[in-house]
Short mmCIF file of C-alpha atoms in Angstrom, two decimals:
data_model
loop_
_atom_site.label_atom_id
_atom_site.label_comp_id
_atom_site.label_asym_id
_atom_site.label_seq_id
_atom_site.Cartn_x
_atom_site.Cartn_y
_atom_site.Cartn_z
CA MET O 1 -63.40 1.19 48.09
CA ASN O 2 -60.68 3.87 47.80
CA VAL O 3 -60.79 4.77 44.03
CA ASN O 4 -57.55 5.74 43.67
CA ARG O 5 -56.07 2.48 44.97
CA THR O 6 -58.36 0.73 42.30
CA ARG O 7 -56.79 2.78 39.48
CA ARG O 8 -53.29 2.07 40.80
CA LEU O 9 -54.09 -1.86 40.80
CA THR O 10 -55.80 -1.71 37.47
CA ALA O 11 -52.78 0.18 35.87
CA GLY O 12 -50.18 -2.64 37.42
CA VAL O 13 -52.23 -5.38 36.03
CA LEU O 14 -52.40 -3.71 32.50
CA GLY O 15 -48.73 -2.68 32.60
CA ALA O 16 -47.61 -6.42 33.63
CA ALA O 17 -49.73 -7.73 30.75
CA THR O 18 -48.36 -5.40 28.28
CA ALA O 19 -44.75 -6.25 29.30
CA VAL O 20 -45.70 -10.05 28.76
CA ALA O 21 -46.99 -9.36 25.17
CA ILE O 22 -44.01 -6.92 24.01
CA LEU O 23 -41.36 -9.72 25.47
CA ALA O 24 -43.44 -12.28 23.54
CA MET O 25 -42.84 -10.33 20.28
CA THR O 26 -39.19 -9.92 20.66
CA PRO O 27 -36.88 -11.93 18.39
CA ALA O 28 -34.78 -13.20 21.71
CA ALA O 29 -38.18 -14.54 22.84
CA GLN O 30 -38.99 -16.00 19.54
CA ALA O 31 -35.61 -17.62 19.16
CA ALA O 32 -34.95 -18.99 22.28
CA PRO O 33 -33.10 -22.02 22.27
CA ARG O 34 -34.67 -25.18 22.50
CA ASP O 35 -32.24 -26.99 24.66
CA GLY O 36 -31.98 -23.95 27.13
CA LEU O 37 -28.65 -22.79 26.16
CA ILE O 38 -27.46 -19.42 26.17
CA PRO O 39 -26.61 -18.30 22.65
CA GLN O 40 -22.72 -18.20 22.24
CA GLN O 41 -21.05 -14.67 21.79
CA ARG O 42 -19.07 -13.83 18.38
CA ASP O 43 -16.62 -16.47 17.12
CA THR O 44 -14.21 -13.73 16.15
CA SER O 45 -12.76 -10.49 18.10
CA VAL O 46 -10.23 -8.11 16.55
CA THR O 47 -7.97 -5.58 18.15
CA VAL O 48 -6.11 -2.95 16.66
CA GLY O 49 -3.75 -0.30 17.87
CA ARG O 50 -3.03 3.29 16.87
CA LEU O 51 -0.64 3.58 13.82
CA VAL O 52 2.02 6.55 14.85
CA LEU O 53 4.21 6.93 11.92
CA GLU O 54 7.90 8.09 13.34
CA PRO O 55 10.36 10.42 11.29
CA THR O 56 13.45 8.68 10.14
CA ASP O 57 16.23 9.98 7.51
CA ARG O 58 13.98 8.74 4.92
CA GLY O 59 10.23 9.98 5.53
CA TYR O 60 8.14 8.03 8.06
CA ARG O 61 7.70 4.80 9.33
CA GLY O 62 5.35 3.04 11.91
CA SER O 63 3.76 -0.35 12.70
CA MET O 64 0.16 -0.86 13.94
CA PRO O 65 -0.59 -4.23 16.43
CA LEU O 66 -3.35 -6.44 14.98
CA THR O 67 -4.62 -9.10 17.51
CA ILE O 68 -7.44 -11.90 16.03
CA SER O 69 -9.06 -14.05 18.72
CA TYR O 70 -11.09 -16.99 17.23
CA ARG O 71 -13.27 -18.84 19.55
CA GLY O 72 -14.69 -21.40 17.11
CA THR O 73 -14.00 -24.88 17.56
CA GLU O 74 -12.98 -25.88 14.12
CA THR O 75 -10.61 -24.86 11.59
CA ALA O 76 -12.03 -21.70 9.59
CA ASP O 77 -10.93 -20.04 6.34
CA LEU O 78 -9.69 -16.75 7.19
CA SER O 79 -9.46 -13.30 5.23
CA VAL O 80 -7.94 -10.16 6.35
CA ARG O 81 -8.52 -6.79 4.31
CA ILE O 82 -6.16 -3.72 5.20
CA VAL O 83 -7.27 -0.54 3.63
CA GLU O 84 -3.97 1.80 3.67
CA PRO O 85 -4.20 5.06 5.77
CA VAL O 86 -2.04 6.85 3.25
CA ALA O 87 -2.07 5.87 -0.48
CA GLY O 88 0.90 3.62 -1.35
CA ALA O 89 1.95 3.43 2.41
CA PHE O 90 1.57 -0.31 2.97
CA GLU O 91 5.25 -2.01 3.39
CA ASP O 92 4.82 -5.33 5.40
CA PHE O 93 2.23 -7.77 6.98
CA ASP O 94 3.78 -10.45 9.11
CA PHE O 95 1.18 -13.00 7.77
CA GLY O 96 2.86 -15.86 6.57
CA MET O 97 0.75 -16.19 3.44
CA PRO O 98 0.87 -14.24 0.10
CA CYS O 99 -1.27 -10.83 0.34
CA PHE O 100 -2.73 -8.98 -2.94
CA TYR O 101 -3.19 -5.38 -3.69
CA GLY O 102 -6.96 -4.60 -4.89
CA GLU O 103 -8.11 -1.16 -6.14
CA ARG O 104 -10.58 1.05 -4.16
CA PRO O 105 -12.68 2.90 -6.72
CA GLY O 106 -11.90 6.63 -7.15
CA GLU O 107 -8.91 6.45 -4.50
CA LEU O 108 -5.31 5.96 -4.84
CA ARG O 109 -5.35 4.09 -1.59
CA ARG O 110 -5.38 0.42 -1.92
CA ASN O 111 -6.82 -2.50 -0.30
CA ILE O 112 -4.24 -5.61 0.84
CA ASP O 113 -6.26 -8.71 0.93
CA CYS O 114 -4.62 -11.91 2.60
CA TRP O 115 -5.80 -15.42 3.10
CA ASP O 116 -5.18 -18.08 5.48
CA GLN O 117 -6.65 -20.78 7.72
CA ILE O 118 -7.15 -20.33 11.32
CA GLN O 119 -7.47 -23.20 14.17
CA GLY O 120 -10.20 -23.05 16.88
CA GLY O 121 -9.16 -21.40 19.79
CA ASP O 122 -6.14 -19.62 18.18
CA HIS O 123 -5.01 -15.97 19.34
CA ARG O 124 -2.78 -14.52 16.52
CA ALA O 125 -0.72 -11.35 17.20
CA HIS O 126 0.57 -9.63 13.74
CA THR O 127 2.30 -6.36 12.85
CA VAL O 128 1.30 -4.40 9.96
CA GLU O 129 4.22 -2.01 8.76
CA PHE O 130 3.74 1.29 7.05
CA GLU O 131 6.19 3.73 5.31
CA VAL O 132 5.13 7.41 3.79
CA LEU O 133 8.04 8.56 1.63
CA THR O 134 7.53 12.58 2.30
CA GLU O 135 9.72 15.08 3.76
CA THR O 136 9.20 15.13 7.77
CA GLN O 137 8.17 18.23 9.40
CA ALA O 138 8.60 20.04 12.71
CA TYR O 139 4.80 19.63 13.32
CA ALA O 140 2.56 16.45 13.74
CA MET O 141 0.45 15.66 11.32
CA SER O 142 -2.50 13.36 10.88
CA ALA O 143 -4.10 10.93 8.19
CA ILE O 144 -7.44 9.98 7.26
CA GLY O 145 -6.67 6.61 8.93
CA GLY O 146 -7.31 3.07 7.88
CA ALA O 147 -8.88 -0.18 8.51
CA ILE O 148 -8.80 -3.83 9.12
CA THR O 149 -11.90 -6.12 8.11
CA VAL O 150 -11.05 -9.85 9.17
CA THR O 151 -13.53 -12.37 8.24
CA THR O 152 -13.69 -15.80 9.23
CA THR O 153 -15.98 -18.64 7.73
CA ASP O 154 -17.22 -21.69 9.26
CA ASP O 155 -20.29 -22.73 10.54
CA ARG O 156 -21.29 -19.34 11.78
CA PRO O 157 -19.47 -16.89 9.76
CA SER O 158 -18.33 -13.57 11.18
CA THR O 159 -16.88 -10.23 9.74
CA VAL O 160 -15.22 -7.68 12.17
CA THR O 161 -14.21 -4.04 10.69
CA LYS O 162 -12.01 -2.02 12.91
CA SER O 163 -10.79 1.56 12.03
CA PHE O 164 -7.36 3.01 13.18
CA GLU O 165 -6.22 6.29 13.83
CA THR O 166 -3.06 7.40 11.98
CA LEU O 167 -0.56 10.21 13.11
CA PHE O 168 2.69 11.44 11.99
CA ARG O 169 5.18 12.37 14.90
CA SER O 170 7.00 15.88 14.41
CA THR O 171 10.54 16.13 14.24
CA THR O 172 10.61 17.40 17.61
CA GLY O 173 8.66 14.38 19.38
CA SER O 174 5.31 15.75 19.59
CA LEU O 175 1.78 14.40 18.43
CA ARG O 176 0.15 17.29 19.54
CA ASN O 177 -2.12 19.77 17.45
CA PRO O 178 -1.82 17.54 14.31
CA ARG O 179 -2.31 19.30 10.93
CA PRO O 180 -4.15 17.15 8.16
CA TYR O 181 -1.20 15.40 5.87
CA MET O 182 -2.19 16.52 2.27
CA GLN O 183 -0.53 13.82 -0.29
CA ASP O 184 0.07 14.24 -3.94
CA THR O 185 -2.11 12.88 -6.16
CA ARG O 186 0.17 13.79 -9.33
CA THR O 187 3.69 12.56 -9.63
CA ASP O 188 6.61 15.28 -10.47
CA ALA O 189 9.44 13.00 -11.81
CA SER O 190 12.05 13.87 -14.38
CA VAL O 191 14.73 12.28 -16.64
CA THR O 192 18.13 13.27 -18.09
CA ALA O 193 20.55 11.80 -19.84
CA GLY O 194 24.10 12.34 -21.33
CA SER O 195 25.37 10.53 -24.45
CA ALA O 196 26.05 6.78 -25.58
CA THR O 197 29.43 5.75 -26.86
CA LEU O 198 29.38 2.17 -27.71
CA VAL O 199 33.02 0.40 -28.08
CA ARG O 200 33.96 -2.14 -30.44
CA GLN O 201 34.19 -5.61 -28.40
CA PRO O 202 36.82 -8.30 -29.34
CA ASP O 203 34.21 -10.39 -30.71
CA GLY O 204 33.26 -7.27 -33.45
CA SER O 205 30.08 -6.32 -31.63
CA TYR O 206 29.77 -2.97 -29.94
CA LEU O 207 28.80 -2.46 -26.13
CA GLY O 208 28.75 1.09 -24.16
CA ARG O 209 26.88 2.89 -21.41
CA LEU O 210 24.30 5.64 -21.38
CA PRO O 211 24.40 8.01 -18.20
CA VAL O 212 20.99 8.59 -17.09
CA THR O 213 19.57 10.54 -13.80
CA VAL O 214 16.08 10.19 -12.74
CA ARG O 215 14.53 12.69 -9.71
CA TYR O 216 11.10 12.34 -8.15
CA ASP O 217 9.81 15.34 -6.51
CA GLY O 218 6.66 15.46 -4.35
CA ASP O 219 5.35 12.59 -2.36
CA ALA O 220 2.53 10.77 -4.87
CA PRO O 221 2.36 7.10 -4.34
CA HIS O 222 4.50 4.76 -6.65
CA ASP O 223 5.84 1.33 -6.74
CA ALA O 224 8.54 1.77 -8.87
CA LEU O 225 10.10 3.99 -11.72
CA GLN O 226 10.59 2.62 -15.18
CA LEU O 227 12.94 3.44 -18.15
CA GLU O 228 11.47 2.98 -21.77
CA SER O 229 14.66 3.09 -24.13
CA VAL O 230 13.76 4.24 -27.82
CA LEU O 231 16.56 3.51 -30.23
CA PRO O 232 17.59 3.20 -33.73
CA ASP O 233 17.70 0.33 -35.88
CA GLY O 234 20.70 -1.99 -34.96
CA VAL O 235 20.83 -0.74 -31.34
CA GLN O 236 19.86 -2.88 -28.43
CA LEU O 237 19.26 -2.46 -24.85
CA TYR O 238 21.15 -4.95 -22.81
CA HIS O 239 20.58 -4.32 -19.16
CA ILE O 240 20.73 -1.46 -16.51
CA GLU O 241 23.33 -0.75 -14.04
CA PRO O 242 23.34 -1.31 -11.03
CA SER O 243 21.37 -4.35 -12.07
CA ASP O 244 17.37 -4.77 -12.00
CA VAL O 245 14.85 -6.00 -14.07
CA CYS O 246 14.84 -5.43 -17.69
CA ALA O 247 12.45 -6.34 -20.13
CA TYR O 248 13.31 -4.98 -23.51
CA PRO O 249 12.90 -2.23 -23.74
CA TRP O 250 11.92 -1.69 -20.38
CA CYS O 251 14.32 -1.31 -17.44
CA THR O 252 13.19 -0.58 -13.55
CA VAL O 253 15.25 2.07 -12.00
CA PRO O 254 16.88 0.14 -9.06
CA GLY O 255 16.27 0.95 -5.39
CA GLY O 256 12.68 0.55 -5.35
CA GLU O 257 10.75 3.62 -4.44
CA PHE O 258 11.59 7.25 -4.23
CA MET O 259 11.82 9.40 -1.45
CA GLN O 260 10.51 12.85 -2.00
CA GLY O 261 13.15 14.75 -3.53
CA GLU O 262 15.61 11.72 -4.18
CA GLU O 263 17.94 11.25 -7.20
CA ARG O 264 19.41 8.73 -8.48
CA SER O 265 21.86 7.86 -11.38
CA VAL O 266 22.18 4.83 -13.20
CA GLN O 267 23.63 3.80 -16.59
CA LEU O 268 21.76 2.04 -19.53
CA VAL O 269 23.78 -0.72 -21.30
CA PHE O 270 23.39 -0.59 -25.23
CA THR O 271 24.96 -3.12 -27.70
CA ALA O 272 25.00 -3.08 -31.50
CA PRO O 273 25.84 -6.24 -33.64
CA VAL O 274 28.90 -7.45 -35.38
CA GLY O 275 29.22 -5.45 -38.70
CA THR O 276 28.13 -2.23 -37.62
CA THR O 277 29.98 0.55 -38.97
CA ALA O 278 31.58 2.82 -36.60
CA GLY O 279 30.41 6.66 -36.33
CA ASP O 280 27.20 8.19 -35.84
CA LEU O 281 24.42 5.60 -35.17
CA GLY O 282 21.58 7.94 -34.75
CA THR O 283 19.41 9.45 -31.69
CA GLY O 284 17.84 7.58 -28.99
CA SER O 285 15.28 8.93 -26.15
CA VAL O 286 14.76 7.25 -22.77
CA VAL O 287 11.13 7.69 -21.22
CA LEU O 288 10.54 7.92 -17.59
CA HIS O 289 7.13 6.02 -16.30
CA THR O 290 5.75 5.63 -13.11
CA SER O 291 4.56 2.43 -12.00
CA TYR O 292 1.55 2.09 -9.73
CA PHE O 293 -1.50 -0.05 -9.63
CA THR O 294 -3.54 2.41 -11.41
CA ASP O 295 -2.48 5.65 -13.42
CA VAL O 296 -0.97 8.51 -12.05
CA SER O 297 -0.53 11.68 -14.29
CA ASP O 298 2.49 13.89 -14.19
CA VAL O 299 2.38 17.51 -13.33
CA ASP O 300 4.85 18.31 -16.38
CA PRO O 301 5.17 15.59 -18.75
CA SER O 302 7.81 17.26 -20.85
CA ASP O 303 10.63 16.40 -18.52
CA ASN O 304 9.78 12.67 -18.54
CA THR O 305 11.73 12.15 -21.96
CA ALA O 306 15.46 12.90 -22.73
CA GLY O 307 17.02 12.60 -26.07
CA PHE O 308 20.72 11.64 -26.60
CA THR O 309 23.00 10.61 -29.73
CA ILE O 310 24.75 7.32 -30.01
CA THR O 311 28.24 6.89 -31.06
CA ALA O 312 30.28 3.69 -32.37
CA VAL O 313 33.96 4.00 -32.01
CA ASP O 314 36.67 1.18 -32.59
CA GLY O 315 39.31 1.99 -29.64
CA ALA O 316 38.36 2.85 -26.08
CA ALA O 317 35.89 5.44 -25.46
#
């Protein structure tokens, strides 16, 4: 008998037996459905596009497409978490339901969490809007990028996470050879104030305005700037012009977030009660605060406060 042929036959038998044994040990073999059906694919699929931030006359703006396909047969709870590609950049999400900001420990970037329900077989196309209020550049830039996590909760919960690339188009129209975008991590805000003259009104009370100028240098993330009025006894903050939210002794600077290098002039309106004696009412100060979901320090706190004098007069100012 041919010895080599015998060895080949023996090896072939051993190989087949070994393959059968390995197959029997695999999870797929152990978990084969009793009804003979092939297991279904994942219920939820997610597609995200690239985010390109286009230069505008006010920083950069861009949108990212998001598609969610749900192949389940019943209604599922749907949650979407967006990780900002740039701190403070999230602008809007056409989701239809409220979204909430969440903290990312050790970061200035935020999570944006949204909840809804999705019907079986639904295919949803969304757009996520972003804005970065930084000076536009003649060269392309790239950011760390963001991520989208979509969770559908039904009898077979599914979670899918997709990251997305983030690029800043140059003012010349190029996306080539991007440089890393370096965002400020400390604010650089300042405030100056004039003086306040309160004029006697027909009912005997006094009313007057304080001119205030607020400037925001740098591009650190923020939601709004707020002015706190520190006033002598008898003088009260009434409102701010142009109008915005005031909750004594605070007023929000109207106009929303500031573009890097932007300056705004506003007026704080003060009153003094009937019976106030005309003349010097003392001094006050206005303190500028940056509003964000977490504390962001300023590079120079000394210019975040401005003092001013307050005078009451009986005639026209």
